[in-house]
Amino acid sequence: MLTLAVAPLQTLAQSISSTEPAEQAEPVEVIKVTGVQTTEDTISPKFARVSGSFGDDKALVNIARSVTVITEEMMQQYAITSLQDILALTPNSYAASGFGAPSLPTLRGQLGELFENGIRRQAGNNGFGVPLSFNAIEQLDIVKGPPPVILGSTQRNGGYVNLVSKKASVEQASQQLTVSTGTWQQHRAQLDINQPLLENEAGVRLSLEHIDEDSFYDFSHHRSTSAYASGRWQLDADTRWDLSAEYYKANYTDIAGINRPTQALIDAGLYITGQGIQPNGSSVAGAFALVSPTGQVVIPRNQVLTDPDDTNQAQTFLLHSEYRQQLSGQWLLRNISYFQHLSREEIAGNSFVEIIDGADTFENRTELQYQWQAQQQTTFGLNVRYNDVLGYSQFTTEADLPIDLTGPLSNRRIPLTSAQQARLVELRPGIYVSPGAQYDVNNDGAGDFSLSDTTDSTSWQTGVFVQHDSQWSDKWSSIIGLRADQYDVTARDALPPAGQIAAQDSHSDLLGSGMLSVSFKLQPDMVVYVSANYNEATSNSMAGGTVLGANNQINPLNFATENTLVETGIKYDPANSSWYADAAVFQQRRSLRNRDGSNSGIRTSGVEAQVFYRAEQYWFNLAYSYLDARYDDSASFQDSQQVADAFDNSRPDIIVGTGIGAPNFAGFAPSSARVQGIPSTILSLNAGYQLTELWQVGLATVYTKSYPLDFLATVHIRDQYHINLNSSYQLSPQLLMRLDVLNVTQQQNWRPVFEGGYFGSTLVFPELPRNVKASVTYRF
């Protein structure tokens, strides 16, 4: 650990490098060195800094919100390779599987946003989208609740993860190669090279990653390549420019888990067999199909709802720019720009189609920061965001409950009937999607088409904001912020039926947001705070696009989703100790977009806490969270009312079926019922011990309390725990070897497939059994 008396870094550098006699040197403050900061110190967020969201270069203790920081070293130590892995460190971050490819975080029981360098990234539709690569990332800043006014009005408000991209260094060259291999032929390789071009003036950084993984799950794989390059130019002492670009391409599998999630399946792995029969007598899976159980078998956990003939691929290109200039002693200019192009195509045998022919997003934020005096600072800003989406969708004929997974692959495939095709539009030969609007072709007064998320939409979001930071005394400080966003959107039917004029509608709205936080320093190393936040968000569909409703108009309610947060917390960060701890109590209300495009209010309250400590030979961190998430007098929707709806009552010894048939697209009346698919209590522990100077061992464990899988709470996922072990050995100063054993106790754990609980009565995701990964890191 390194402890310094308060002194400018420039003074410190001069005092160390000066060769002049002491009597000729200018007086300097005394510097007390009590140790040397090591790489291991960075496995705690105590020394991490957060920039962009709440100000520049802030320690966690100085941020009046619940925040978890995961540094690059922590990502390596805790084996963070996906957004779901942050559960090991972050309270209230339990997530559904996202069909095996999560593209968004889940925080405080609902989907959150994904930012990169303080700009909202393009992401998937309700968490189902493009897998996220961490190749370009060196830090994760995880914040609960709505974003501050600087970041702007968003779509999702459970919280957000700000990805901090790798920056080029102008001072020191470095090279690192990491190669790993694991169970089920899972191979990864990453090369990271940094090279100064002009010392202290310019540098470049290149990071390449390739993933080639087979899978425990049937017919599943992940192949992806990421190429990232960044440059830094220190134009002068007051001016810096960072520019980066990433190209990412992935071919992966949509994993829907195991259908028919009865309590017997959760507790004993017992699966009910028998293919569903539609009311018209067809054995093809369809709405209101009914299963006559033929037996009950133990289903292999790898036997999930996938299809070897499915197509699922995506590619994206991102460009980031940050220009920073100290205009004077009081004025600071910062300009941040972002562009992303995304395309995606999934064509599945179960009739699901999502094709993003192109989603282009551009955003620019200009900030002017004025330092009134040492204790008062104001940031003024202008933000412009443009989003253009052309996409096609079809999910109206999906039907998962009727499918018998133990039967032939043909059970899983849903060829469209001529009647179903007539309610869709042919995009390509044999590929049918929904039109982007409703039409009455036969003039009977009713729409003749099945709608999903097809759209050709363009939106402009222009925001102005002001944030004022005050340090009133040694103990009191506050932040107040206000923002207004003008949101203008036009949506068109991307694929009208033959002979129809494409429907189109436009909508404009003014979205407001505000924040106020007050902090009080109880003692030099302990701070308490209260924070209140309000914002008005949008509710969008795939790739952030906007769809037309059944009346061929944009739903104005999609621009009136109010989100509020009141949070009180305490943070402990002693200067001469390796301890860091914080805790928060919160109440939060936000909106959830349902599968049919409607919105439900969600009200949550809870407690979360985290503790980090490092001693000379060992370290540990502990995280705890309690969450009470309920519908706020709002409706809820599921694919079916309950899993028993899929069965008749011919075998009550196996299941007492209701005989309704499924899927039946159930809606539940407004209530304050508990939100399904979210554990109320989560506890995680990570620890490491330095056996020798070169050899370290580690432990990571997560416990989740029992919770209902479906709205009616007919099926519960029981109390679960997950334990990982790891060991690393430093063979030489350049070479590090590591072994991870994941789920070492071979727990048969489960989690929901989809956020929001829509598939809670239909699908459940079996987590991986014990598996092993070995990796080698070489620095040269």
PDB file of N, CA and C in Angstrom, residues 94 401 467 531 569 627:
ATOM      1  N   TYR A  94     -28.260 -10.237  -9.835  1.00  0.00           N
ATOM      2  CA  TYR A  94     -28.671 -11.541 -10.347  1.00  0.00           C
ATOM      3  C   TYR A  94     -29.421 -11.374 -11.665  1.00  0.00           C
ATOM      4  N   LEU A 401     -43.905 -24.842 -24.966  1.00  0.00           N
ATOM      5  CA  LEU A 401     -44.416 -25.857 -24.036  1.00  0.00           C
ATOM      6  C   LEU A 401     -44.888 -27.141 -24.734  1.00  0.00           C
ATOM      7  N   GLN A 467     -25.034  20.521 -14.053  1.00  0.00           N
ATOM      8  CA  GLN A 467     -24.780  19.831 -12.796  1.00  0.00           C
ATOM      9  C   GLN A 467     -23.836  20.687 -11.968  1.00  0.00           C
ATOM     10  N   SER A 531     -29.461  10.325  -1.645  1.00  0.00           N
ATOM     11  CA  SER A 531     -29.538  10.668  -3.062  1.00  0.00           C
ATOM     12  C   SER A 531     -30.967  10.467  -3.553  1.00  0.00           C
ATOM     13  N   GLY A 569     -27.068   5.834   2.081  1.00  0.00           N
ATOM     14  CA  GLY A 569     -25.966   4.903   2.239  1.00  0.00           C
ATOM     15  C   GLY A 569     -24.871   5.412   3.147  1.00  0.00           C
ATOM     16  N   LEU A 627     -33.694  -7.850  -1.753  1.00  0.00           N
ATOM     17  CA  LEU A 627     -34.508  -7.131  -2.730  1.00  0.00           C
ATOM     18  C   LEU A 627     -35.965  -7.566  -2.610  1.00  0.00           C
TER      19      LEU A 627
END
